[in-house]
CSV table of C-alpha atoms (C1' of nucleotides) in Angstrom, one decimal:
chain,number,residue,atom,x,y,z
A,1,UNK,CA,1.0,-11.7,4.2
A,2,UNK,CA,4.1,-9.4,4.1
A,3,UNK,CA,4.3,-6.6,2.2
A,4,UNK,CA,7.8,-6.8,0.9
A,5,UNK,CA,6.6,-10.3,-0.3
A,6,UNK,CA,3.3,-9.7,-1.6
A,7,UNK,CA,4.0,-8.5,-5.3
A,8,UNK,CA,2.0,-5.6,-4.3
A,9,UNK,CA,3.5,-1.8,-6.0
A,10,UNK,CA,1.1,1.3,-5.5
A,11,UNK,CA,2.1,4.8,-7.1
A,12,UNK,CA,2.1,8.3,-6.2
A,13,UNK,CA,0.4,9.2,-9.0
A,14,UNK,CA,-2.1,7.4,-11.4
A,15,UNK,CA,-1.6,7.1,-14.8
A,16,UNK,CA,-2.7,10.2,-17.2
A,17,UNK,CA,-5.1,8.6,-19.2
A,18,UNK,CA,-7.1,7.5,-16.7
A,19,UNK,CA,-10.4,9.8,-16.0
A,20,UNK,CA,-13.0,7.4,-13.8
A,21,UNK,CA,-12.3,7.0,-10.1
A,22,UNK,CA,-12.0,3.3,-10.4
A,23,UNK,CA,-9.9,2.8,-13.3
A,24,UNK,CA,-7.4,5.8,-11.6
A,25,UNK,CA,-7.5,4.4,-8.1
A,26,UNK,CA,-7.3,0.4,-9.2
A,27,UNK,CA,-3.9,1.5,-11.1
A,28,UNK,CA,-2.7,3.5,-7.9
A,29,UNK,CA,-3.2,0.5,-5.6
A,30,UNK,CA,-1.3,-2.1,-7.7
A,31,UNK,CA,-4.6,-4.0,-8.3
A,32,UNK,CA,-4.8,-4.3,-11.9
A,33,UNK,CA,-2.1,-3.8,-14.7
A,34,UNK,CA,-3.2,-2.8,-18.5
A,35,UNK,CA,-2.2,-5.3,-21.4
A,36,UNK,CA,-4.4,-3.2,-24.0
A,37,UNK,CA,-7.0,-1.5,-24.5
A,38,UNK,CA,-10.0,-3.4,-22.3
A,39,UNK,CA,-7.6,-6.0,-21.4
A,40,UNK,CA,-6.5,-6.4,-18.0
A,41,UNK,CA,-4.6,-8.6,-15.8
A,42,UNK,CA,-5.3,-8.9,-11.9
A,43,UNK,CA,-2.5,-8.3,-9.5
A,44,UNK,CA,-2.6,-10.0,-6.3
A,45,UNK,CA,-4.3,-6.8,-4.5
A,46,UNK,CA,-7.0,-6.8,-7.2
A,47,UNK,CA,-7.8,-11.1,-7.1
A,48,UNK,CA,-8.0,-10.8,-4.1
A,49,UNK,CA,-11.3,-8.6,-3.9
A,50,UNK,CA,-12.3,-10.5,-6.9
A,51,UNK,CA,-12.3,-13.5,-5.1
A,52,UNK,CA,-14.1,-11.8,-2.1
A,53,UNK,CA,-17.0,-10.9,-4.4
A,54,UNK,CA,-16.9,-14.3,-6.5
A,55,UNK,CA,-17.1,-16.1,-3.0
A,56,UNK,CA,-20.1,-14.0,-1.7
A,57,UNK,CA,-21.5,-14.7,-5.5
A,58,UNK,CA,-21.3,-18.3,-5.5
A,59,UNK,CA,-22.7,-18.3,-1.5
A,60,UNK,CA,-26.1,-16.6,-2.9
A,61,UNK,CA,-26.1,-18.5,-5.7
A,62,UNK,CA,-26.0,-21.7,-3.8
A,63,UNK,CA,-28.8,-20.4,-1.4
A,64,UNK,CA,-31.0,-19.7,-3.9
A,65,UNK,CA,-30.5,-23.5,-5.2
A,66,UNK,CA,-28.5,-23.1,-7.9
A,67,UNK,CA,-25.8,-25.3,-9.1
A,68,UNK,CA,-22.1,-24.4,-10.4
A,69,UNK,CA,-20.7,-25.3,-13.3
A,70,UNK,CA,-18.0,-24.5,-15.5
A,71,UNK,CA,-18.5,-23.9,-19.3
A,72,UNK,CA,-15.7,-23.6,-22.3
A,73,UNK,CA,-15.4,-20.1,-23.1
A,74,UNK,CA,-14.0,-21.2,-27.1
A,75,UNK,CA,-17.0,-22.0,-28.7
A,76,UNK,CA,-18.2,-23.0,-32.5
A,77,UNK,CA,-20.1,-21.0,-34.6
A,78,UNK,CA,-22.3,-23.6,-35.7
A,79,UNK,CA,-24.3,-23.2,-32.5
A,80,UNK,CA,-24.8,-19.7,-32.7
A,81,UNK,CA,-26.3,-20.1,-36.2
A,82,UNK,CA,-28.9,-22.6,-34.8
A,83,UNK,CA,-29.8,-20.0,-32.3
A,84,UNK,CA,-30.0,-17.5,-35.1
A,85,UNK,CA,-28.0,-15.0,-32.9
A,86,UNK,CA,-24.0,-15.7,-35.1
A,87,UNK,CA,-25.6,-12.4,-37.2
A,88,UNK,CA,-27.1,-10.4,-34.4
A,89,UNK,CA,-24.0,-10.5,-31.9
A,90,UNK,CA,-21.6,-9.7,-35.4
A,91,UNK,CA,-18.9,-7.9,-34.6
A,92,UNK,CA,-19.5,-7.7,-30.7
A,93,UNK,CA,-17.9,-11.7,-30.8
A,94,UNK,CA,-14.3,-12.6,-31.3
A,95,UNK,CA,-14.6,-14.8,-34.1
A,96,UNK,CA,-11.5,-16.9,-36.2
A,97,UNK,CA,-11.0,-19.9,-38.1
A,98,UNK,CA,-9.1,-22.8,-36.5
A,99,UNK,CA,-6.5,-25.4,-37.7
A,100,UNK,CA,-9.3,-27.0,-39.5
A,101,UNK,CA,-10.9,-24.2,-41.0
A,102,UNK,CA,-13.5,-24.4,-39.0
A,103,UNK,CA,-15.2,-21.4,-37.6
A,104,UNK,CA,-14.7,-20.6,-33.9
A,105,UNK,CA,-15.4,-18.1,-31.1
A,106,UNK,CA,-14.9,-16.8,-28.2
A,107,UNK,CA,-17.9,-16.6,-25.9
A,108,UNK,CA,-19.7,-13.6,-25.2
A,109,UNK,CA,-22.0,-15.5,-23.1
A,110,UNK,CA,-23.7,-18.7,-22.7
A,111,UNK,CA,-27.3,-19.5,-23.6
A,112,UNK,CA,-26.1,-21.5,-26.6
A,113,UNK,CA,-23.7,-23.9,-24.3
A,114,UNK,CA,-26.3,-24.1,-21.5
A,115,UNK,CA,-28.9,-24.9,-23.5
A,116,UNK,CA,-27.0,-27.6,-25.3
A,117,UNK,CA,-25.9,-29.1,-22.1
A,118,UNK,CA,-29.4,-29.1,-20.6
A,119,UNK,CA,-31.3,-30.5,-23.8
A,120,UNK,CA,-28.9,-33.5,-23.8
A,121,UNK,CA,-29.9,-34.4,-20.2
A,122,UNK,CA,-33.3,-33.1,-19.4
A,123,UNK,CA,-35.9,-35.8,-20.1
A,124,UNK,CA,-39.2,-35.7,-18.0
A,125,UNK,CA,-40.9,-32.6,-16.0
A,126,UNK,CA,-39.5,-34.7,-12.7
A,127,UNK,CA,-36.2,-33.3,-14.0
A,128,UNK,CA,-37.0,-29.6,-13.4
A,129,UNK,CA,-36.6,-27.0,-12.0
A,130,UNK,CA,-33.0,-26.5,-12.9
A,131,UNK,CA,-30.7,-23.3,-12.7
A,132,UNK,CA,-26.8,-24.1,-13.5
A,133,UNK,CA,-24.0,-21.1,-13.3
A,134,UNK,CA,-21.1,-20.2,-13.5
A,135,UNK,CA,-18.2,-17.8,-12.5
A,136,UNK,CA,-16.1,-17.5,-16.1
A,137,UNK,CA,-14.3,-15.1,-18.5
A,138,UNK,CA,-16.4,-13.3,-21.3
A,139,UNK,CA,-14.8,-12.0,-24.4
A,140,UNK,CA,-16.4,-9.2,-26.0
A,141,UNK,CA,-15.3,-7.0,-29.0
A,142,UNK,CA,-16.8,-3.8,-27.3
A,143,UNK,CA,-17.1,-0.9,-29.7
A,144,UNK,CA,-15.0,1.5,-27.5
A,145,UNK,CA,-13.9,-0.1,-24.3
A,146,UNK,CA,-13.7,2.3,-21.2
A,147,UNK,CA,-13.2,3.2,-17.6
A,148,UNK,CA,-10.6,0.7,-17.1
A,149,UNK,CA,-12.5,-2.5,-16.0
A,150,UNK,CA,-15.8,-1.1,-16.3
A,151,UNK,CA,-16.0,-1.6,-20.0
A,152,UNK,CA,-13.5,-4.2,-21.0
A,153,UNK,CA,-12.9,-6.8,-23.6
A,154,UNK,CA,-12.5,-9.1,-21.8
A,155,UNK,CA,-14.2,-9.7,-18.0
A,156,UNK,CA,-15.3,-11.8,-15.1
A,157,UNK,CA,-18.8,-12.7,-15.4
A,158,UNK,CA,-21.1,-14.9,-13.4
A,159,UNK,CA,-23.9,-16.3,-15.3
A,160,UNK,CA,-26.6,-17.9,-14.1
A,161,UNK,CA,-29.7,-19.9,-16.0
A,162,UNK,CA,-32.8,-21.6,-15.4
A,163,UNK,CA,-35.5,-23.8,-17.0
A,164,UNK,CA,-38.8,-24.1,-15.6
A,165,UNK,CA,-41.9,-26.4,-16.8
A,166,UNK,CA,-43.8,-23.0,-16.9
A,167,UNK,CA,-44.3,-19.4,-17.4
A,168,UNK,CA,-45.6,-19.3,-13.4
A,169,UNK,CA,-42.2,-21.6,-12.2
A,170,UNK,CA,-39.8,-19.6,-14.2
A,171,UNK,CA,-41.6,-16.9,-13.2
A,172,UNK,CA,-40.4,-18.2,-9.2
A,173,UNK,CA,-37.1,-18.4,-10.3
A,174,UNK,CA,-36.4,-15.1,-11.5
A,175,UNK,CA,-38.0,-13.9,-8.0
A,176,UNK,CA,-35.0,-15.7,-6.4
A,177,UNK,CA,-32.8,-14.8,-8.6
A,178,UNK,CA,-33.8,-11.1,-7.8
A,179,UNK,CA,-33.7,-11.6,-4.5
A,180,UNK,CA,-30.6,-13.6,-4.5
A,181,UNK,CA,-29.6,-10.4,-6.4
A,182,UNK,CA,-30.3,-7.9,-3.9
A,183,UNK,CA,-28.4,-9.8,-1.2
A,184,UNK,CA,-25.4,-9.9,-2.8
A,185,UNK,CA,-25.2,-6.2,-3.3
A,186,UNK,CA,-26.3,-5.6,-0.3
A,187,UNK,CA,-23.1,-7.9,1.1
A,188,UNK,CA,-20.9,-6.0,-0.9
A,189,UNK,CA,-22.1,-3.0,-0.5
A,190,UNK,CA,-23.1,-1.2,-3.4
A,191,UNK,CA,-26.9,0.3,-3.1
A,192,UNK,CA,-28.3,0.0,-6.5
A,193,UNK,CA,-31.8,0.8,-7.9
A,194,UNK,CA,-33.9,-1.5,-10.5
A,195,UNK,CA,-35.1,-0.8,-13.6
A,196,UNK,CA,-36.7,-2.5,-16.5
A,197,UNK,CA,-34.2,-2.4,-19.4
A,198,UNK,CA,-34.0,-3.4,-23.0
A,199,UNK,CA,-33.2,-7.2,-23.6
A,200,UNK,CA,-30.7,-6.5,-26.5
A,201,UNK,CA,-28.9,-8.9,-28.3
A,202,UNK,CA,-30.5,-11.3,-25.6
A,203,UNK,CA,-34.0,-11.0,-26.3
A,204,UNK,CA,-36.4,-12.6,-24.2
A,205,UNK,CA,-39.5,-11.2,-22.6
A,206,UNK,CA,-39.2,-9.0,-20.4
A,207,UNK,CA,-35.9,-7.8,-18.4
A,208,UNK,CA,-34.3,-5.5,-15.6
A,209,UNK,CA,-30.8,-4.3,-14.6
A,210,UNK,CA,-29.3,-3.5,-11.0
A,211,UNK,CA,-27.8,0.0,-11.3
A,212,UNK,CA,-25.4,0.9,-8.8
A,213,UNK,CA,-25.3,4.2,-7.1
A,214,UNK,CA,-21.3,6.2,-7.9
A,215,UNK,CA,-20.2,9.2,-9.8
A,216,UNK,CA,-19.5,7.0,-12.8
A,217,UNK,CA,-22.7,7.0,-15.4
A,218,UNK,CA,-22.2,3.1,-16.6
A,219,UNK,CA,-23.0,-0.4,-14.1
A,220,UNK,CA,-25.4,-1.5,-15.1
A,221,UNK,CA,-23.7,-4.1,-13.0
A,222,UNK,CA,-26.4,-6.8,-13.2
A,223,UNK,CA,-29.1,-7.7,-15.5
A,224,UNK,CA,-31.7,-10.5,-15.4
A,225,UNK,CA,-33.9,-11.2,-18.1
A,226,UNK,CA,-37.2,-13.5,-18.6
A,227,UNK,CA,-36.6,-15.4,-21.6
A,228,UNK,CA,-39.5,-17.4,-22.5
A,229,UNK,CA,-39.1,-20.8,-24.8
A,230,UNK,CA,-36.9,-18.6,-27.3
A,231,UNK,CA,-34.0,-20.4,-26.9
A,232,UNK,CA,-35.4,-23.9,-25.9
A,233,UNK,CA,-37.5,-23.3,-29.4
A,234,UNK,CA,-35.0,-22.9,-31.4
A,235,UNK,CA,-32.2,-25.0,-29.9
A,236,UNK,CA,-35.2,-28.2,-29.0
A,237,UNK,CA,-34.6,-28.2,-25.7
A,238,UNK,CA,-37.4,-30.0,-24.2
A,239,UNK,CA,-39.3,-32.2,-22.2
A,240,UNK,CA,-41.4,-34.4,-21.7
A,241,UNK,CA,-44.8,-33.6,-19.6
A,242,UNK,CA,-47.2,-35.3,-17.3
A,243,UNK,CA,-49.3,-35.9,-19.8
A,244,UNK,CA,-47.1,-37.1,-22.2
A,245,UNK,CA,-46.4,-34.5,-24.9
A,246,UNK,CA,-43.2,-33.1,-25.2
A,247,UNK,CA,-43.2,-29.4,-24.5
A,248,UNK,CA,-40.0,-26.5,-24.8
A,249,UNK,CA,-38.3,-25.5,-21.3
A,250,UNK,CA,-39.2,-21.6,-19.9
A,251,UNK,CA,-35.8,-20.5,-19.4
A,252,UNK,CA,-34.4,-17.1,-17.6
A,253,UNK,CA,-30.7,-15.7,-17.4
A,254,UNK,CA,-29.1,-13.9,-15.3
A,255,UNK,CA,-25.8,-12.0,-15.4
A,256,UNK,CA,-23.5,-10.0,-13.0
A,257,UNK,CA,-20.1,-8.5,-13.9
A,258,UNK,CA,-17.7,-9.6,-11.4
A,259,UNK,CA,-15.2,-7.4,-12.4
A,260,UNK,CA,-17.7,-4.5,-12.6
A,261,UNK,CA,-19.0,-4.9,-9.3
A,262,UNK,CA,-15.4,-4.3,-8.4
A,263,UNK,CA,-15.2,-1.6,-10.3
A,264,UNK,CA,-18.7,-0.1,-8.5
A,265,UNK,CA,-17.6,-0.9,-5.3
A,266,UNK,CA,-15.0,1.6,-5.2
A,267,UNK,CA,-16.8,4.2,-6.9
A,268,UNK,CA,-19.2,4.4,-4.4
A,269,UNK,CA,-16.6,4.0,-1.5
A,270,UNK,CA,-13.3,6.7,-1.7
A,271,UNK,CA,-12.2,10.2,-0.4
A,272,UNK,CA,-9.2,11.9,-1.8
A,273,UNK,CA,-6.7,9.9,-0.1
A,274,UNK,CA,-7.8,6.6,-1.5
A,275,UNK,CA,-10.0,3.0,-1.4
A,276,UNK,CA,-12.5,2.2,1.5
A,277,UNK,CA,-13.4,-1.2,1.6
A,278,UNK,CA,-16.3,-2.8,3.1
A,279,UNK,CA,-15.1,-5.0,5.5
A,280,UNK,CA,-16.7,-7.9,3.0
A,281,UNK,CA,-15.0,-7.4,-0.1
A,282,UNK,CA,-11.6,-6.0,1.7
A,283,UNK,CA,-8.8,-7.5,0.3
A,284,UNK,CA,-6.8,-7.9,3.9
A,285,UNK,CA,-9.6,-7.0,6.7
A,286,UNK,CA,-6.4,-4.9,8.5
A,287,UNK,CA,-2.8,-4.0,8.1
A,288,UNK,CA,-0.1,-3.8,10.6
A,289,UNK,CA,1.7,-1.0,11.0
A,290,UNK,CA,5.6,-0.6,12.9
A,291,UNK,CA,6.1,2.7,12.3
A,292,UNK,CA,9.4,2.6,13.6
A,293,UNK,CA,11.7,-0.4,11.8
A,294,UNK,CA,14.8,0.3,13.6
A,295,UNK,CA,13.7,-0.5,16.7
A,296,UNK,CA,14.1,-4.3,17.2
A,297,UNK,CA,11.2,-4.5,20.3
A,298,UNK,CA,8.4,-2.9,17.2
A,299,UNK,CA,9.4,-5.7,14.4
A,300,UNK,CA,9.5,-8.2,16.8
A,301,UNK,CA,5.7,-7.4,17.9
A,302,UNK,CA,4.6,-6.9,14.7
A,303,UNK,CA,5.9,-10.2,13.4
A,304,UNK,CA,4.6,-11.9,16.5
A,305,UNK,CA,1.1,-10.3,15.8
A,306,UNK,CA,0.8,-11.0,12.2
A,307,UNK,CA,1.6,-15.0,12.9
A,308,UNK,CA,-0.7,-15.2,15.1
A,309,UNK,CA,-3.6,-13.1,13.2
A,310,UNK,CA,-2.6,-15.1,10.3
A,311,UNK,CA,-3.3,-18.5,12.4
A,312,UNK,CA,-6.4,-17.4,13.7
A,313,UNK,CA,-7.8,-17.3,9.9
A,314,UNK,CA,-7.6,-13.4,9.5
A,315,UNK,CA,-6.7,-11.7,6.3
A,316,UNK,CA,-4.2,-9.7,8.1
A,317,UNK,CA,-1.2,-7.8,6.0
A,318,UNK,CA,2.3,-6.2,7.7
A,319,UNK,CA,3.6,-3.5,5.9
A,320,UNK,CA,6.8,-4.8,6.7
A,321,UNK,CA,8.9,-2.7,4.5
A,322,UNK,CA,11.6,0.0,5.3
A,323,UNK,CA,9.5,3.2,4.7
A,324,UNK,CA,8.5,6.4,6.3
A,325,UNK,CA,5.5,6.5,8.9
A,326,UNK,CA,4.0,9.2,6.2
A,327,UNK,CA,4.4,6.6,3.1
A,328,UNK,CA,2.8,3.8,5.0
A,329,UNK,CA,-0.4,5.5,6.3
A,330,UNK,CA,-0.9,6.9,3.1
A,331,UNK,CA,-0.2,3.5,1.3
A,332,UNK,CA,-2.5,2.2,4.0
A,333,UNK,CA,-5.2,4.6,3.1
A,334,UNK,CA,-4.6,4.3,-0.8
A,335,UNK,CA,-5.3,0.1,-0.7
A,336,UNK,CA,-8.2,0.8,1.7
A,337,UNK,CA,-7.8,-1.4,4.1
A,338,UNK,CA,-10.4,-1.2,6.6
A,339,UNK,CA,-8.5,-1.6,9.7
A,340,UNK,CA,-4.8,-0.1,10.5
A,341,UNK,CA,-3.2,-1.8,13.6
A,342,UNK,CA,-0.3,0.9,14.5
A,343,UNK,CA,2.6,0.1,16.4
A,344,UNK,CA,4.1,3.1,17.6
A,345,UNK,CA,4.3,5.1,20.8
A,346,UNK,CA,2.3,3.2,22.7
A,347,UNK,CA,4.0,0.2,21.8
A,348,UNK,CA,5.8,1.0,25.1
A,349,UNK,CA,2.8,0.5,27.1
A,350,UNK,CA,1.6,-3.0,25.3
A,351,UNK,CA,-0.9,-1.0,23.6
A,352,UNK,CA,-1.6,-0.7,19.6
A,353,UNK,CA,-3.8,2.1,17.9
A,354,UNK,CA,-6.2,0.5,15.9
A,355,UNK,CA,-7.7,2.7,13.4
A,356,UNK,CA,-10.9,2.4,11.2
A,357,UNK,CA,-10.3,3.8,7.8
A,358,UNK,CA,-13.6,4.9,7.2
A,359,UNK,CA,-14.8,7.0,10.1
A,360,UNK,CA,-11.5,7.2,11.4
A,361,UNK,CA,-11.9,6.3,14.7
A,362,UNK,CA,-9.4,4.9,16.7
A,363,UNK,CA,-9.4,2.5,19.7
A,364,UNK,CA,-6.2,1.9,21.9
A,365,UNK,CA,-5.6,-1.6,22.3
A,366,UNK,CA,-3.9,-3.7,24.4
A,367,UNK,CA,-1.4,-6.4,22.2
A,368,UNK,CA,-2.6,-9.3,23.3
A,369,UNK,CA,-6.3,-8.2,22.9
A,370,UNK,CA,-6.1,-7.6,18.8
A,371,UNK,CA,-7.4,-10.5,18.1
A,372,UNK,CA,-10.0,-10.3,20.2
A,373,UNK,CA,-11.0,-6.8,18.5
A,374,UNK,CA,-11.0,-8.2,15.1
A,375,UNK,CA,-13.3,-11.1,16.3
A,376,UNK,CA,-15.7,-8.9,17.0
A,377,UNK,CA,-15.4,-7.3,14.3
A,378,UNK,CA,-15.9,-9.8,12.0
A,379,UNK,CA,-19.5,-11.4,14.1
A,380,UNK,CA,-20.4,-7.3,13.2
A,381,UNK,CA,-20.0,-7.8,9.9
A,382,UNK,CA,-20.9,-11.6,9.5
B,1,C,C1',-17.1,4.0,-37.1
B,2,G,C1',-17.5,9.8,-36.6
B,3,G,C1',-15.4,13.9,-33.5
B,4,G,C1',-11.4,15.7,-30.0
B,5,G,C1',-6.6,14.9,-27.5
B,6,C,C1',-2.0,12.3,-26.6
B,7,G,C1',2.7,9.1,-27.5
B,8,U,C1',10.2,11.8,-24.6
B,9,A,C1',13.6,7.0,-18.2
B,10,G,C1',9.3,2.8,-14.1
B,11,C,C1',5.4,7.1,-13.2
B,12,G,C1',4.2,12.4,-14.0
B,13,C,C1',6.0,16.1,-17.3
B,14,A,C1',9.3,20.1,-20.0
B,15,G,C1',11.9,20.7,-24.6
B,16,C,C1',9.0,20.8,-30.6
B,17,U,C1',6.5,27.4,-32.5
B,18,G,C1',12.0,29.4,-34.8
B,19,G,C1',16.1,21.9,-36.4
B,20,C,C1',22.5,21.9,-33.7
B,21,U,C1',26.3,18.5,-31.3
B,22,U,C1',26.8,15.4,-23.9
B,23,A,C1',17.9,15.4,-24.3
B,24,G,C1',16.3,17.8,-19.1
B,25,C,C1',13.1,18.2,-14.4
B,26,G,C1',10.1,16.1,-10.2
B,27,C,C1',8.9,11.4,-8.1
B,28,G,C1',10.5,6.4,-7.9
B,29,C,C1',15.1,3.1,-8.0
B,30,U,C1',20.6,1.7,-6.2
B,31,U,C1',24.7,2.6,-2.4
B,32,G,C1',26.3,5.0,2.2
B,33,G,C1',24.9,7.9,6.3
B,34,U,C1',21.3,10.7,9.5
B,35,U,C1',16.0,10.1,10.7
B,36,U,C1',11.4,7.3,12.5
B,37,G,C1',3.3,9.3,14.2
B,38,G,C1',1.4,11.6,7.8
B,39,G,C1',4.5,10.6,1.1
B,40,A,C1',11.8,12.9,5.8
B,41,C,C1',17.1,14.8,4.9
B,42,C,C1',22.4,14.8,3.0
B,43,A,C1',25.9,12.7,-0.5
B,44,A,C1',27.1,9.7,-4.6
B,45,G,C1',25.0,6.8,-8.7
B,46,A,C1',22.1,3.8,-12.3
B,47,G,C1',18.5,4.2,-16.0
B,48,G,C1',16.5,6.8,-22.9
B,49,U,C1',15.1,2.4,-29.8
B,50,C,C1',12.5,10.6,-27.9
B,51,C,C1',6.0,5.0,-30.6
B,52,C,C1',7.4,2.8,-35.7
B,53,C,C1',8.7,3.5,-41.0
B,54,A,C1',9.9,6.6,-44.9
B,55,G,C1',11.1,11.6,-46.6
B,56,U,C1',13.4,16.8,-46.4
B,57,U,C1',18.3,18.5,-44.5
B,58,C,C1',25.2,19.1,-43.6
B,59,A,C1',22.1,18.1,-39.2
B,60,A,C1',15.5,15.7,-36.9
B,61,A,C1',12.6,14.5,-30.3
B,62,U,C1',11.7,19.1,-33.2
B,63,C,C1',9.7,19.8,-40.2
B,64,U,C1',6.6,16.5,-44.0
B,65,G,C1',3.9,11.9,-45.2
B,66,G,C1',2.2,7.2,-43.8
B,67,G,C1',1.3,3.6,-40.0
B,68,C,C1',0.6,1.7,-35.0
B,69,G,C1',-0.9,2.5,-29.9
B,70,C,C1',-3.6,4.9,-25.9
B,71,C,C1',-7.4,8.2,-23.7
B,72,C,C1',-12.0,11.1,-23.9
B,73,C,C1',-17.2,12.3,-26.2
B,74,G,C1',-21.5,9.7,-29.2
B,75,A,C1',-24.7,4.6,-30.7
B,76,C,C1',-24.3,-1.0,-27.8
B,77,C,C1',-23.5,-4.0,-23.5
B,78,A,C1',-22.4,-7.1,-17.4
RNA sequence: CGGGGCGUAGCGCAGCUGGCUUAGCGCGCUUGGUUUGGGACCAAGAGGUCCCCAGUUCAAAUCUGGGCGCCCCGACCA
């Protein structure tokens, strides 16, 4: 990717209203762009560490055996009032009348849909265990939305469920899950701390959340809950045992903000001149720098090197534009890219400078051995 | 919803107390030139419903009233 065609704008300063590190450095770096209040759109900078954490997400989720699927995020109220929850969620749900006067929402989550879809295709015990999820937009009327992305209206969430045949099965699951959870914060790394929380407005039996360690007091950035036959009680979804009776499925859920995790990552990796990405969760693992732009031999090099990074399947970026040596390391710095290939002096010799942006060390490199660096970097971080 | 703060060029701000005709500054942007290892320099430019509505006044960014939006602190949440 080339800068000067990448749709991606950073800024000297960040906006004045901002006050969390996140929500002031995601402005800075072009990554997100406010609509309203709690509303957000992702710019290309911003998706792309989305994706990077949805990926490592969905990889987890798929170890730990369960399946993806994709629910409607408009909803109708008539299934909220079976699950007795329409009055307990109140205002926290977007909630409007449509064409045909009938009463719609916009999901704040999904136990209701899950639940439906599961009781209209689970028939015997041989059918379970099951655990579907998903990686989709939540709407919810927060109270006071804040910190940029860390409190929003409206955010990436993946959901997961499960239904069991028993307390002791479901009580496997959520052990996956939890472990399923660990590793993916691990891979992105954040170091968070359990605790037992509070169920809410989700109920259930018992319940913890995945705190992440940063300077910003919220995160709660994931929270998985034992739910019992609640939900399968009231919204009959059952099956039908060995021994012939029809009993209600033991069902869990389990939730992690996408977007939050974003959020979290960078509050627990900056310094004063910007991002630092893990290598996992980068959105480009390194950026090419030619100092120099006037000088035909640099461009040439650097053009040469980002094809062929770009071919060998590295997310490589060339800050390709006319600017100062200054404005590009600090733009470099600001987006957090973990690597910084420089062409500059030593471009004379056939060597680059590749920097790390974390502990700032720096390697000289010959040109035609970059790609062999960033192999290697990338079995390191495999 | 209660408490506090803010709204002037893309961004950051000054001007408002004590109304005055062409509303400023820094950064960014455009053009030309000089630079090229840490946000460079010179020159010339472009860019504004001063959040909205109403009122007071000869005259409103500035005073008054109402509204809207945004941020922060509290109770809830991934």
């Amino acid at each position: 990717m080339k800068w000067t065609s990448s749709f991606i704008f950073t800024s000297r300063k960040p906006p004045a209203d901002a006050e969390t590190v996140s929500q002031k450095l995601m402005h800075q770096a072009g990554m997100i762009d406010k609509l309203i209040s709690g509303v957000y759109s992702y710019l290309p900078l911003g998706l792309r560490v989305l994706k990077k954490v949805s990926d490592i997400i969905r990889e987890e989720m798929n170890k730990a055996g369960a399946i993806e699927i994709l629910m409607p995020g408009l909803q109708p109220a008539s299934l909220w009032k079976k699950s007795k929850r329409f009055e307990k969620m109140g205002k926290d749900m977007i909630v409007f009348k449509d064409r045909h006067n009938r009463e719609m929402l916009l999901g704040p989550t999904h136990e209701e849909v899950v639940s439906d879809i599961v009781k209209k295709y689970l028939k015997s015990w041989k059918n379970l265990p099951v655990m579907l999820y998903q990686i989709q937009t939540k709407f919810r009327d927060e109270i006071r939305p804040r910190f940029g992305i860390i409190r929003s209206r409206e955010f990436l969430m993946k959901d997961c469920y499960s239904f069991d045949r028993t307390d002791q099965e479901s009580e496997q699951s959520y052990f996956k899950m939890k472990e399923a959870y660990l590793k993916i914060f691990e891979r992105c790394g954040l170091s968070v701390t359990i605790q037992t929380a509070d169920s809410g407005v989700i109920g259930g039996k018992f319940s913890e959340e995945f705190v992440a360690a940063g300077d910003c007091a919220e995160l709660e950035i994931g929270h998985i809950f034992k739910l019992g036959t609640d939900y399968s009680e009231k919204l009959n979804v059952v099956y039908v045992d060995n021994d012939g009776s029809e009993k209600p499925v033991v069902m869990g859920c389990y939730g992690i903000g996408v977007s939050r995790v974003v959020a979290a990552i960078i509050e627990g990796n900056y310094d004063e001149k910007g991002i630092i990405w893990p290598v996992s969760v980068a959105p480009f693992t390194a950026i090419i720098l030619p100092l120099n732009m006037s000088d035909n031999n640099t461009v040439e090099i650097a053009n040469k090197m980002h094809d062929e990074l770009q071919s060998a399947k590295l997310d490589i970026l060339l800050d390709d534009r006319e600017e100062s040596a200054g404005v590009k390391f600090a733009d470099a710095d600001l987006i957090g890219i973990p690597y910084r290939i420089i062409l500059g002096r030593k471009i004379a010799e056939g060597k680059v400078e590749i920097v790390e942006r974390k502990t700032k060390r720096s390697h000289d490199v010959g040109i035609e051995n970059v790609r062999q660096f960033f192999y290697s970097v990338l079995r390191n971080h495999a």
